[in-house]
Tab-separated table of C-alpha atoms in Angstrom:
chain	number	residue	atom	x	y	z
A	1373	UNK	CA	-106.917	94.680	-174.864
A	1374	UNK	CA	-106.686	93.439	-178.487
A	1375	UNK	CA	-105.627	96.878	-179.708
A	1376	UNK	CA	-102.506	97.069	-177.551
A	1377	UNK	CA	-99.112	95.861	-179.072
A	1378	UNK	CA	-97.176	93.297	-177.124
A	1379	UNK	CA	-93.619	93.879	-176.276
A	1380	UNK	CA	-92.553	90.672	-178.021
A	1381	UNK	CA	-94.258	87.319	-178.797
A	1382	UNK	CA	-93.693	84.296	-176.638
A	1383	UNK	CA	-90.368	82.525	-177.531
A	1384	UNK	CA	-90.559	78.900	-178.333
A	1385	UNK	CA	-89.382	76.794	-175.456
A	1386	UNK	CA	-87.185	73.713	-175.704
A	1387	UNK	CA	-88.134	72.888	-172.085
A	1388	UNK	CA	-91.350	72.076	-170.436
A	1389	UNK	CA	-93.187	74.449	-168.373
A	1390	UNK	CA	-91.846	74.563	-164.759
A	1391	UNK	CA	-93.822	73.252	-161.794
A	1392	UNK	CA	-95.850	75.706	-160.008
A	1393	UNK	CA	-97.135	75.887	-156.351
A	1394	UNK	CA	-94.674	73.471	-154.976
A	1395	UNK	CA	-92.864	74.073	-151.847
A	1396	UNK	CA	-89.627	74.537	-153.980
A	1397	UNK	CA	-91.406	76.959	-156.084
A	1398	UNK	CA	-92.532	78.918	-152.954
A	1399	UNK	CA	-88.957	79.366	-151.767
A	1400	UNK	CA	-87.939	81.037	-155.017
A	1401	UNK	CA	-90.750	81.395	-157.718
A	1402	UNK	CA	-88.782	83.840	-159.869
A	1403	UNK	CA	-87.000	81.426	-162.155
A	1404	UNK	CA	-90.405	79.824	-163.082
A	1405	UNK	CA	-91.907	83.225	-163.585
A	1406	UNK	CA	-89.135	84.248	-165.713
A	1407	UNK	CA	-89.893	81.136	-167.846
A	1408	UNK	CA	-93.502	82.065	-168.056
A	1409	UNK	CA	-92.901	85.638	-169.081
A	1410	UNK	CA	-90.811	84.393	-171.949
A	1411	UNK	CA	-92.705	81.303	-173.253
A	1412	UNK	CA	-96.286	81.557	-171.779
A	1413	UNK	CA	-97.009	85.038	-170.637
A	1414	UNK	CA	-100.576	84.446	-170.262
A	1415	UNK	CA	-100.735	80.856	-168.906
A	1416	UNK	CA	-103.595	78.583	-167.935
A	1417	UNK	CA	-102.840	76.435	-164.939
A	1418	UNK	CA	-104.705	74.238	-162.236
A	1419	UNK	CA	-104.327	75.760	-158.946
A	1420	UNK	CA	-103.802	73.620	-155.794
A	1421	UNK	CA	-107.505	74.298	-154.904
A	1422	UNK	CA	-108.551	72.550	-158.153
A	1423	UNK	CA	-109.612	75.924	-159.797
A	1424	UNK	CA	-108.419	76.411	-163.263
A	1425	UNK	CA	-107.166	80.227	-164.016
A	1426	UNK	CA	-105.124	82.368	-166.136
A	1427	UNK	CA	-101.877	83.715	-164.974
A	1428	UNK	CA	-100.711	86.986	-166.364
A	1429	UNK	CA	-97.024	87.681	-166.115
A	1430	UNK	CA	-95.702	90.517	-168.224
A	1431	UNK	CA	-95.741	93.973	-166.969
A	1432	UNK	CA	-97.516	95.640	-169.938
A	1433	UNK	CA	-100.217	92.808	-169.772
A	1434	UNK	CA	-100.349	93.160	-166.026
A	1435	UNK	CA	-100.900	96.914	-165.773
A	1436	UNK	CA	-103.624	96.813	-168.549
A	1437	UNK	CA	-105.454	93.748	-166.759
A	1438	UNK	CA	-105.600	95.329	-163.525
A	1439	UNK	CA	-107.632	98.305	-165.186
A	1440	UNK	CA	-109.717	96.416	-167.408
A	1441	UNK	CA	-113.399	96.993	-166.699
A	1442	UNK	CA	-114.313	93.853	-168.481
A	1443	UNK	CA	-112.706	91.985	-165.587
A	1444	UNK	CA	-114.888	91.845	-162.690
A	1445	UNK	CA	-114.180	91.337	-159.000
A	1446	UNK	CA	-117.432	89.907	-158.289
A	1447	UNK	CA	-117.330	86.025	-157.767
A	1448	UNK	CA	-120.673	85.804	-159.204
A	1449	UNK	CA	-118.972	86.180	-162.742
A	1450	UNK	CA	-116.911	82.941	-162.206
A	1451	UNK	CA	-118.192	80.093	-164.457
A	1452	UNK	CA	-117.161	77.708	-161.790
A	1453	UNK	CA	-117.679	73.932	-161.807
A	1454	UNK	CA	-118.982	72.388	-158.527
A	1455	UNK	CA	-115.692	71.215	-157.367
A	1456	UNK	CA	-114.423	74.955	-157.381
A	1457	UNK	CA	-117.400	76.374	-155.535
A	1458	UNK	CA	-116.287	78.850	-153.076
A	1459	UNK	CA	-112.548	78.381	-153.670
A	1460	UNK	CA	-111.640	81.760	-155.132
A	1461	UNK	CA	-112.079	83.968	-151.976
A	1462	UNK	CA	-111.079	84.110	-148.427
A	1463	UNK	CA	-112.152	80.959	-146.861
A	1464	UNK	CA	-115.428	81.384	-144.527
A	1465	UNK	CA	-116.297	84.749	-146.076
A	1466	UNK	CA	-119.387	83.339	-147.514
A	1467	UNK	CA	-120.972	81.810	-144.677
A	1468	UNK	CA	-120.044	84.633	-142.514
A	1469	UNK	CA	-121.787	87.089	-144.786
A	1470	UNK	CA	-118.655	88.990	-145.549
A	1471	UNK	CA	-118.563	89.182	-149.189
A	1472	UNK	CA	-119.550	92.746	-149.729
A	1473	UNK	CA	-116.186	94.299	-149.375
A	1474	UNK	CA	-113.799	96.207	-151.738
A	1475	UNK	CA	-111.947	93.125	-153.082
A	1476	UNK	CA	-115.502	91.521	-154.225
A	1477	UNK	CA	-117.407	94.392	-155.787
A	1478	UNK	CA	-117.468	96.441	-158.876
A	1479	UNK	CA	-118.518	99.951	-159.506
A	1480	UNK	CA	-120.939	101.618	-158.507
A	1481	UNK	CA	-120.916	100.039	-155.218
A	1482	UNK	CA	-117.260	99.788	-155.137
A	1483	UNK	CA	-117.000	103.535	-155.866
A	1484	UNK	CA	-119.336	104.301	-152.954
A	1485	UNK	CA	-117.708	101.991	-150.447
A	1486	UNK	CA	-114.300	103.141	-151.240
A	1487	UNK	CA	-115.383	106.868	-151.011
A	1488	UNK	CA	-116.600	106.274	-147.431
A	1489	UNK	CA	-113.364	104.775	-146.065
A	1490	UNK	CA	-110.846	106.646	-148.205
A	1491	UNK	CA	-110.866	109.455	-145.634
A	1492	UNK	CA	-109.200	107.131	-143.261
A	1493	UNK	CA	-106.009	106.782	-145.195
A	1494	UNK	CA	-105.368	110.329	-146.546
A	1495	UNK	CA	-101.803	111.599	-146.167
A	1496	UNK	CA	-102.901	113.877	-143.303
A	1497	UNK	CA	-104.592	111.075	-141.384
A	1498	UNK	CA	-101.753	108.654	-141.936
A	1499	UNK	CA	-99.143	111.359	-140.808
A	1500	UNK	CA	-101.227	111.840	-137.799
A	1501	UNK	CA	-100.997	108.349	-137.089
A	1502	UNK	CA	-97.143	108.219	-137.383
A	1503	UNK	CA	-96.327	108.761	-133.634
A	1504	UNK	CA	-98.603	105.714	-132.663
A	1505	UNK	CA	-96.867	103.442	-135.284
A	1506	UNK	CA	-93.392	104.629	-133.756
A	1507	UNK	CA	-94.596	103.966	-130.290
A	1508	UNK	CA	-95.809	100.445	-131.252
A	1509	UNK	CA	-92.530	99.638	-133.161
A	1510	UNK	CA	-90.395	100.614	-130.073
A	1511	UNK	CA	-92.593	98.738	-127.632
A	1512	UNK	CA	-92.103	95.669	-129.767
A	1513	UNK	CA	-88.399	95.863	-130.177
A	1514	UNK	CA	-88.138	96.656	-126.417
A	1515	UNK	CA	-89.653	93.265	-125.872
A	1516	UNK	CA	-86.810	91.299	-127.200
A	1517	UNK	CA	-83.874	93.741	-127.386
A	1518	UNK	CA	-82.151	92.509	-124.048
A	1519	UNK	CA	-82.185	88.904	-125.356
A	1520	UNK	CA	-80.048	89.208	-128.338
A	1521	UNK	CA	-82.232	87.063	-130.480
A	1522	UNK	CA	-85.852	87.036	-131.765
A	1523	UNK	CA	-88.142	85.827	-134.419
A	1524	UNK	CA	-88.964	88.819	-136.312
A	1525	UNK	CA	-92.125	87.527	-137.944
A	1526	UNK	CA	-93.947	86.472	-134.777
A	1527	UNK	CA	-92.460	89.122	-132.358
A	1528	UNK	CA	-92.380	92.069	-134.618
A	1529	UNK	CA	-93.537	92.083	-138.200
A	1530	UNK	CA	-96.833	90.430	-137.285
A	1531	UNK	CA	-98.126	92.193	-134.155
A	1532	UNK	CA	-97.125	95.639	-135.478
A	1533	UNK	CA	-99.817	96.114	-138.138
A	1534	UNK	CA	-102.423	94.158	-136.266
A	1535	UNK	CA	-102.248	96.569	-133.399
A	1536	UNK	CA	-102.180	99.492	-135.771
A	1537	UNK	CA	-105.211	98.527	-137.820
A	1538	UNK	CA	-107.027	97.755	-134.594
A	1539	UNK	CA	-106.344	101.143	-133.367
A	1540	UNK	CA	-107.459	102.701	-136.675
A	1541	UNK	CA	-110.672	100.576	-136.744
A	1542	UNK	CA	-111.488	101.579	-132.858
A	1543	UNK	CA	-111.006	98.138	-131.504
A	1544	UNK	CA	-110.649	98.520	-127.837
A	1545	UNK	CA	-107.000	97.854	-126.592
A	1546	UNK	CA	-108.375	95.046	-124.199
A	1547	UNK	CA	-109.695	93.157	-127.374
A	1548	UNK	CA	-106.808	93.609	-129.463
A	1549	UNK	CA	-104.976	90.387	-128.432
A	1550	UNK	CA	-108.090	88.463	-129.556
A	1551	UNK	CA	-107.745	89.831	-132.985
A	1552	UNK	CA	-104.017	88.951	-132.928
A	1553	UNK	CA	-104.872	85.301	-132.261
A	1554	UNK	CA	-107.555	85.132	-134.986
A	1555	UNK	CA	-105.207	86.801	-137.389
A	1556	UNK	CA	-102.458	84.275	-136.490
A	1557	UNK	CA	-104.846	81.631	-137.178
A	1558	UNK	CA	-105.530	83.168	-140.668
A	1559	UNK	CA	-102.055	83.299	-141.472
A	1560	UNK	CA	-100.992	79.861	-140.214
A	1561	UNK	CA	-103.649	77.877	-142.277
A	1562	UNK	CA	-103.215	79.662	-145.588
A	1563	UNK	CA	-102.650	76.965	-148.234
A	1564	UNK	CA	-103.620	74.378	-145.703
A	1565	UNK	CA	-106.939	73.147	-144.009
A	1566	UNK	CA	-109.628	75.748	-144.458
A	1567	UNK	CA	-111.529	75.011	-141.325
A	1568	UNK	CA	-109.252	76.772	-139.014
A	1569	UNK	CA	-109.237	80.004	-141.260
A	1570	UNK	CA	-113.048	79.775	-141.527
A	1571	UNK	CA	-113.584	79.431	-137.776
A	1572	UNK	CA	-111.497	82.737	-137.138
A	1573	UNK	CA	-113.522	84.609	-139.743
A	1574	UNK	CA	-116.781	83.572	-138.069
A	1575	UNK	CA	-115.321	84.789	-134.755
A	1576	UNK	CA	-114.189	88.172	-136.259
A	1577	UNK	CA	-117.542	88.456	-137.919
A	1578	UNK	CA	-119.407	87.933	-134.535
A	1579	UNK	CA	-117.035	90.389	-132.788
A	1580	UNK	CA	-117.345	92.983	-135.421
A	1581	UNK	CA	-121.254	92.916	-135.359
A	1582	UNK	CA	-121.284	93.189	-131.760
A	1583	UNK	CA	-118.768	96.149	-131.838
A	1584	UNK	CA	-120.650	97.901	-134.504
A	1585	UNK	CA	-123.725	97.663	-132.311
A	1586	UNK	CA	-122.098	98.894	-129.189
A	1587	UNK	CA	-120.494	101.774	-131.295
A	1588	UNK	CA	-123.836	102.768	-132.734
A	1589	UNK	CA	-125.572	102.952	-129.401
A	1590	UNK	CA	-122.769	105.305	-128.085
A	1591	UNK	CA	-122.354	107.304	-131.117
A	1592	UNK	CA	-121.968	111.056	-130.332
A	1593	UNK	CA	-124.037	113.429	-132.273
A	1594	UNK	CA	-121.023	115.103	-134.108
A	1595	UNK	CA	-117.746	113.286	-134.970
A	1596	UNK	CA	-114.775	114.195	-132.806
A	1597	UNK	CA	-111.132	114.616	-133.751
A	1598	UNK	CA	-109.619	111.472	-134.903
A	1599	UNK	CA	-112.704	109.553	-135.049
A	1600	UNK	CA	-112.033	105.686	-135.368
A	1601	UNK	CA	-112.974	104.149	-138.697
A	1602	UNK	CA	-115.997	101.883	-137.568
A	1603	UNK	CA	-117.643	104.943	-136.075
A	1604	UNK	CA	-117.205	106.704	-139.346
A	1605	UNK	CA	-118.744	103.785	-141.214
A	1606	UNK	CA	-121.815	103.847	-138.920
A	1607	UNK	CA	-122.214	107.561	-139.145
A	1608	UNK	CA	-122.018	107.236	-143.081
A	1609	UNK	CA	-124.706	104.491	-142.963
A	1610	UNK	CA	-126.974	106.690	-140.559
A	1611	UNK	CA	-126.648	109.586	-142.898
A	1612	UNK	CA	-128.140	108.496	-146.222
A	1613	UNK	CA	-125.042	106.564	-147.589
A	1614	UNK	CA	-127.089	103.289	-147.240
A	1615	UNK	CA	-124.307	101.295	-145.800
A	1616	UNK	CA	-125.678	98.137	-144.093
A	1617	UNK	CA	-124.604	96.281	-141.260
A	1618	UNK	CA	-123.243	93.581	-143.274
A	1619	UNK	CA	-121.322	96.018	-145.508
A	1620	UNK	CA	-119.894	97.748	-142.456
A	1621	UNK	CA	-118.856	94.571	-140.905
A	1622	UNK	CA	-117.299	93.312	-144.171
A	1623	UNK	CA	-115.479	96.619	-144.712
A	1624	UNK	CA	-113.964	96.485	-141.280
A	1625	UNK	CA	-112.999	92.880	-141.832
A	1626	UNK	CA	-111.219	93.338	-145.100
A	1627	UNK	CA	-109.403	96.497	-143.944
A	1628	UNK	CA	-108.139	94.102	-141.046
A	1629	UNK	CA	-107.476	91.145	-143.127
A	1630	UNK	CA	-105.993	93.123	-146.254
A	1631	UNK	CA	-104.250	95.648	-143.819
A	1632	UNK	CA	-102.173	93.403	-141.799
A	1633	UNK	CA	-100.799	90.567	-143.988
A	1634	UNK	CA	-99.392	92.936	-146.543
A	1635	UNK	CA	-97.456	94.683	-144.024
A	1636	UNK	CA	-96.186	91.595	-142.106
A	1637	UNK	CA	-94.737	90.522	-145.419
A	1638	UNK	CA	-93.406	93.848	-146.514
A	1639	UNK	CA	-91.524	93.894	-143.141
A	1640	UNK	CA	-90.487	90.352	-143.257
A	1641	UNK	CA	-89.557	90.082	-146.822
A	1642	UNK	CA	-87.804	93.521	-146.734
A	1643	UNK	CA	-85.665	92.642	-143.668
A	1644	UNK	CA	-84.806	89.386	-145.341
A	1645	UNK	CA	-83.630	91.071	-148.427
A	1646	UNK	CA	-81.636	93.572	-146.495
A	1647	UNK	CA	-79.902	90.908	-144.466
A	1648	UNK	CA	-79.042	88.940	-147.593
A	1649	UNK	CA	-77.772	91.932	-149.481
A	1650	UNK	CA	-75.308	93.535	-146.915
A	1651	UNK	CA	-74.078	96.298	-149.350
A	1652	UNK	CA	-77.468	97.670	-149.684
A	1653	UNK	CA	-78.193	97.456	-146.008
A	1654	UNK	CA	-74.994	99.115	-145.139
A	1655	UNK	CA	-76.057	102.053	-147.442
A	1656	UNK	CA	-79.257	102.279	-145.987
A	1657	UNK	CA	-77.841	102.387	-142.376
A	1658	UNK	CA	-75.309	105.008	-143.328
A	1659	UNK	CA	-78.123	107.011	-144.726
A	1660	UNK	CA	-80.270	106.660	-141.650
A	1661	UNK	CA	-77.367	107.711	-139.366
A	1662	UNK	CA	-77.023	110.916	-141.431
A	1663	UNK	CA	-80.533	111.622	-140.654
A	1664	UNK	CA	-81.612	111.254	-144.310
A	1665	UNK	CA	-84.889	109.833	-145.388
A	1666	UNK	CA	-84.562	109.588	-149.117
A	1667	UNK	CA	-82.992	106.367	-149.445
A	1668	UNK	CA	-85.542	104.783	-146.826
A	1669	UNK	CA	-88.231	105.992	-149.054
A	1670	UNK	CA	-86.894	104.753	-152.299
A	1671	UNK	CA	-85.652	101.634	-150.684
A	1672	UNK	CA	-89.152	100.453	-149.410
A	1673	UNK	CA	-90.473	101.018	-152.775
A	1674	UNK	CA	-87.692	98.674	-154.267
A	1675	UNK	CA	-88.387	96.145	-151.524
A	1676	UNK	CA	-91.897	95.881	-152.653
A	1677	UNK	CA	-90.898	95.392	-156.326
A	1678	UNK	CA	-87.973	93.110	-155.667
A	1679	UNK	CA	-89.807	90.496	-153.272
A	1680	UNK	CA	-93.222	92.196	-152.551
A	1681	UNK	CA	-95.833	90.981	-149.902
A	1682	UNK	CA	-98.648	90.190	-152.482
A	1683	UNK	CA	-97.570	87.655	-155.067
A	1684	UNK	CA	-100.659	87.555	-157.006
A	1685	UNK	CA	-103.276	90.090	-157.327
A	1686	UNK	CA	-106.776	89.213	-155.956
A	1687	UNK	CA	-109.299	87.292	-158.200
A	1688	UNK	CA	-110.523	88.732	-161.404
A	1689	UNK	CA	-113.424	87.060	-163.610
A	1690	UNK	CA	-113.893	87.974	-167.410
A	1691	UNK	CA	-117.458	89.230	-167.871
A	1692	UNK	CA	-117.203	88.853	-171.678
A	1693	UNK	CA	-114.610	87.050	-174.251
A	1694	UNK	CA	-111.452	89.311	-174.324
A	1695	UNK	CA	-107.826	88.878	-175.346
A	1696	UNK	CA	-104.832	89.489	-173.066
A	1697	UNK	CA	-101.482	89.227	-174.564
A	1698	UNK	CA	-102.763	87.520	-177.569
A	1699	UNK	CA	-104.421	84.876	-175.713
A	1700	UNK	CA	-108.197	84.619	-175.674
A	1701	UNK	CA	-109.951	84.527	-172.312
A	1702	UNK	CA	-113.507	83.035	-172.265
A	1703	UNK	CA	-116.424	84.779	-170.268
A	1704	UNK	CA	-116.435	83.447	-166.778
A	1705	UNK	CA	-112.788	82.554	-166.555
A	1706	UNK	CA	-110.611	83.609	-163.575
A	1707	UNK	CA	-107.638	85.718	-164.268
A	1708	UNK	CA	-104.823	86.111	-161.746
A	1709	UNK	CA	-102.232	88.849	-162.285
A	1710	UNK	CA	-98.750	87.735	-161.043
A	1711	UNK	CA	-97.417	90.972	-159.579
A	1712	UNK	CA	-94.203	89.306	-158.606
A	1713	UNK	CA	-93.493	88.288	-162.135
A	1714	UNK	CA	-94.599	91.686	-163.680
A	1715	UNK	CA	-92.328	93.522	-161.197
A	1716	UNK	CA	-89.270	91.503	-162.618
A	1717	UNK	CA	-90.147	91.984	-166.075
A	1718	UNK	CA	-86.835	92.918	-167.945
A	1719	UNK	CA	-88.769	94.817	-170.576
A	1720	UNK	CA	-89.866	97.197	-167.862
A	1721	UNK	CA	-87.052	97.491	-165.354
A	1722	UNK	CA	-83.391	97.463	-165.974
A	1723	UNK	CA	-81.485	94.610	-164.054
A	1724	UNK	CA	-84.762	93.368	-162.440
A	1725	UNK	CA	-83.222	90.736	-160.290
A	1726	UNK	CA	-80.860	93.185	-158.783
A	1727	UNK	CA	-81.857	94.885	-155.449
A	1728	UNK	CA	-80.984	98.626	-155.868
A	1729	UNK	CA	-82.593	100.604	-152.991
A	1730	UNK	CA	-81.785	103.827	-154.799
A	1731	UNK	CA	-83.905	102.698	-158.039
A	1732	UNK	CA	-85.899	105.849	-159.366
A	1733	UNK	CA	-87.720	104.505	-162.269
A	1734	UNK	CA	-89.850	102.259	-160.136
A	1735	UNK	CA	-93.512	102.034	-161.149
A	1736	UNK	CA	-93.961	98.631	-159.624
A	1737	UNK	CA	-97.413	97.057	-159.081
A	1738	UNK	CA	-96.884	95.854	-155.700
A	1739	UNK	CA	-99.942	97.447	-154.382
A	1740	UNK	CA	-101.816	96.987	-157.615
A	1741	UNK	CA	-103.113	99.491	-160.083
A	1742	UNK	CA	-106.456	101.017	-161.287
A	1743	UNK	CA	-109.613	101.518	-159.153
A	1744	UNK	CA	-108.597	98.636	-156.896
A	1745	UNK	CA	-105.208	100.074	-156.056
A	1746	UNK	CA	-104.589	99.256	-152.314
A	1747	UNK	CA	-106.277	101.710	-150.163
A	1748	UNK	CA	-104.155	101.133	-147.336
A	1749	UNK	CA	-100.779	101.634	-149.137
A	1750	UNK	CA	-99.965	104.844	-147.458
A	1751	UNK	CA	-100.339	103.297	-143.887
A	1752	UNK	CA	-98.433	100.126	-145.114
A	1753	UNK	CA	-95.546	102.295	-146.335
A	1754	UNK	CA	-95.331	104.282	-143.211
A	1755	UNK	CA	-95.242	101.067	-140.900
A	1756	UNK	CA	-92.724	99.597	-143.293
A	1757	UNK	CA	-90.458	102.543	-143.196
A	1758	UNK	CA	-90.767	102.997	-139.440
A	1759	UNK	CA	-90.210	99.264	-138.710
A	1760	UNK	CA	-86.944	98.990	-141.002
A	1761	UNK	CA	-85.488	102.206	-139.900
A	1762	UNK	CA	-85.902	101.332	-136.127
A	1763	UNK	CA	-84.567	97.671	-136.582
A	1764	UNK	CA	-81.433	98.961	-138.465
A	1765	UNK	CA	-81.000	101.910	-136.211
A	1766	UNK	CA	-81.515	99.957	-132.783
A	1767	UNK	CA	-80.163	96.776	-133.658
A	1768	UNK	CA	-77.244	97.804	-135.931
A	1769	UNK	CA	-75.531	94.366	-136.098
A	1770	UNK	CA	-78.761	92.503	-136.989
A	1771	UNK	CA	-77.947	89.132	-138.678
A	1772	UNK	CA	-79.742	85.874	-139.771
A	1773	UNK	CA	-79.515	83.212	-137.120
A	1774	UNK	CA	-79.953	80.451	-139.548
A	1775	UNK	CA	-78.799	79.733	-143.159
A	1776	UNK	CA	-81.246	81.453	-145.566
A	1777	UNK	CA	-81.921	78.006	-147.387
A	1778	UNK	CA	-83.516	76.953	-143.862
A	1779	UNK	CA	-86.161	79.577	-143.945
A	1780	UNK	CA	-89.676	78.433	-145.007
A	1781	UNK	CA	-92.349	80.414	-146.968
A	1782	UNK	CA	-95.992	80.180	-146.126
A	1783	UNK	CA	-98.063	78.132	-148.618
A	1784	UNK	CA	-100.797	80.057	-150.207
A	1785	UNK	CA	-101.714	81.774	-153.490
A	1786	UNK	CA	-102.062	85.517	-153.142
A	1787	UNK	CA	-99.479	86.492	-150.501
A	1788	UNK	CA	-95.781	85.876	-150.168
A	1789	UNK	CA	-94.307	85.736	-146.892
A	1790	UNK	CA	-91.972	83.901	-144.406
A	1791	UNK	CA	-93.129	81.717	-141.797
A	1792	UNK	CA	-90.409	82.692	-139.388
A	1793	UNK	CA	-87.266	85.149	-139.501
A	1794	UNK	CA	-84.807	84.099	-136.755
A	1795	UNK	CA	-82.237	86.864	-136.026
A	1796	UNK	CA	-79.386	87.502	-133.668
A	1797	UNK	CA	-77.877	90.822	-132.561
A	1798	UNK	CA	-75.832	92.375	-129.741
A	1799	UNK	CA	-78.409	92.485	-126.694
A	1800	UNK	CA	-79.371	95.931	-125.400
A	1801	UNK	CA	-79.491	96.234	-121.555
A	1802	UNK	CA	-82.951	97.564	-120.296
């Protein structure tokens, strides 16, 4: 990356670097990210876990970094001290033998595994799944519509993607509430005690191993229409693709883990942004009432840019010395691309701190870039569009039930999402 010109050199700063990863920072990290973009665009910091890493905050640097093959996703390349051992991934995934998934591997294994699962997220497959997403959305709203109040995180944004991804994977309906409980534990403990997350990961691993075994025993000779994803993974492993049971379990696990929390935060952050920007919300409601979809589609992209569900891209590790944004990175150093900072870069986006649902020039990095671009992005977009359209149409006077300053954001490193989102609205009689 030494041959790439930089938009502008870092400006000398008369003020010290802002505090990062505090509770105050979690509520509104964007002023701190603006300082970093201007004064220290590739910034070395000690994370709450004790791991030292580089933060990349400018859009041009971020986009190049996400696609740089010299940065590996494999934690084996981390030159980690003893105190940082095992603190760069999902808690519990090592002990549960769930490391061989798309977020932890490089080509050629990444290419092979991604090819196996990509068919589950084709535009056609996602379009076929749209009625089920609409059915889940309406059922969840029906559960609280007559009360006139709800917590949109726990009663809506959280269960919707859990049930959707369980359906795609082929988890039986009678077992899906268990997955909801395990996933809830993983969200509640992010940034806090790691034991609860690790226990939930272990339970998921045990369940997935058993489910894979049962599906393999009952697998028909030929795939039927709409075959679930776990059956597809088993079929691939049985027909020369060399997908091990650990790989199949790890793949199912990461699709669940990565596929639900990003969508929880897209719906939660997006609804919060609309409720605190009434003129934009009114525009979108008018567009939906007219039967239009264009503003909904560009609006979800803008919500992904403005306050997206993934604050930092997942871990990367330098396999050799390299330079990013004029800063030398040593082999073995962890690098974290700050998507939230890059997507508010004024050198890439006009008026980046303004929410504009009709923004057209919007090549945001909310779902990453390069070979690790989010595989489930089409499904997440479908769920986000369906959820927001249903909320604004069915609950037209939806409003916050508390002062925005009272809301709390979940602690954690990678994801950005609200703990709760209390709302009020005119009750709808059953």
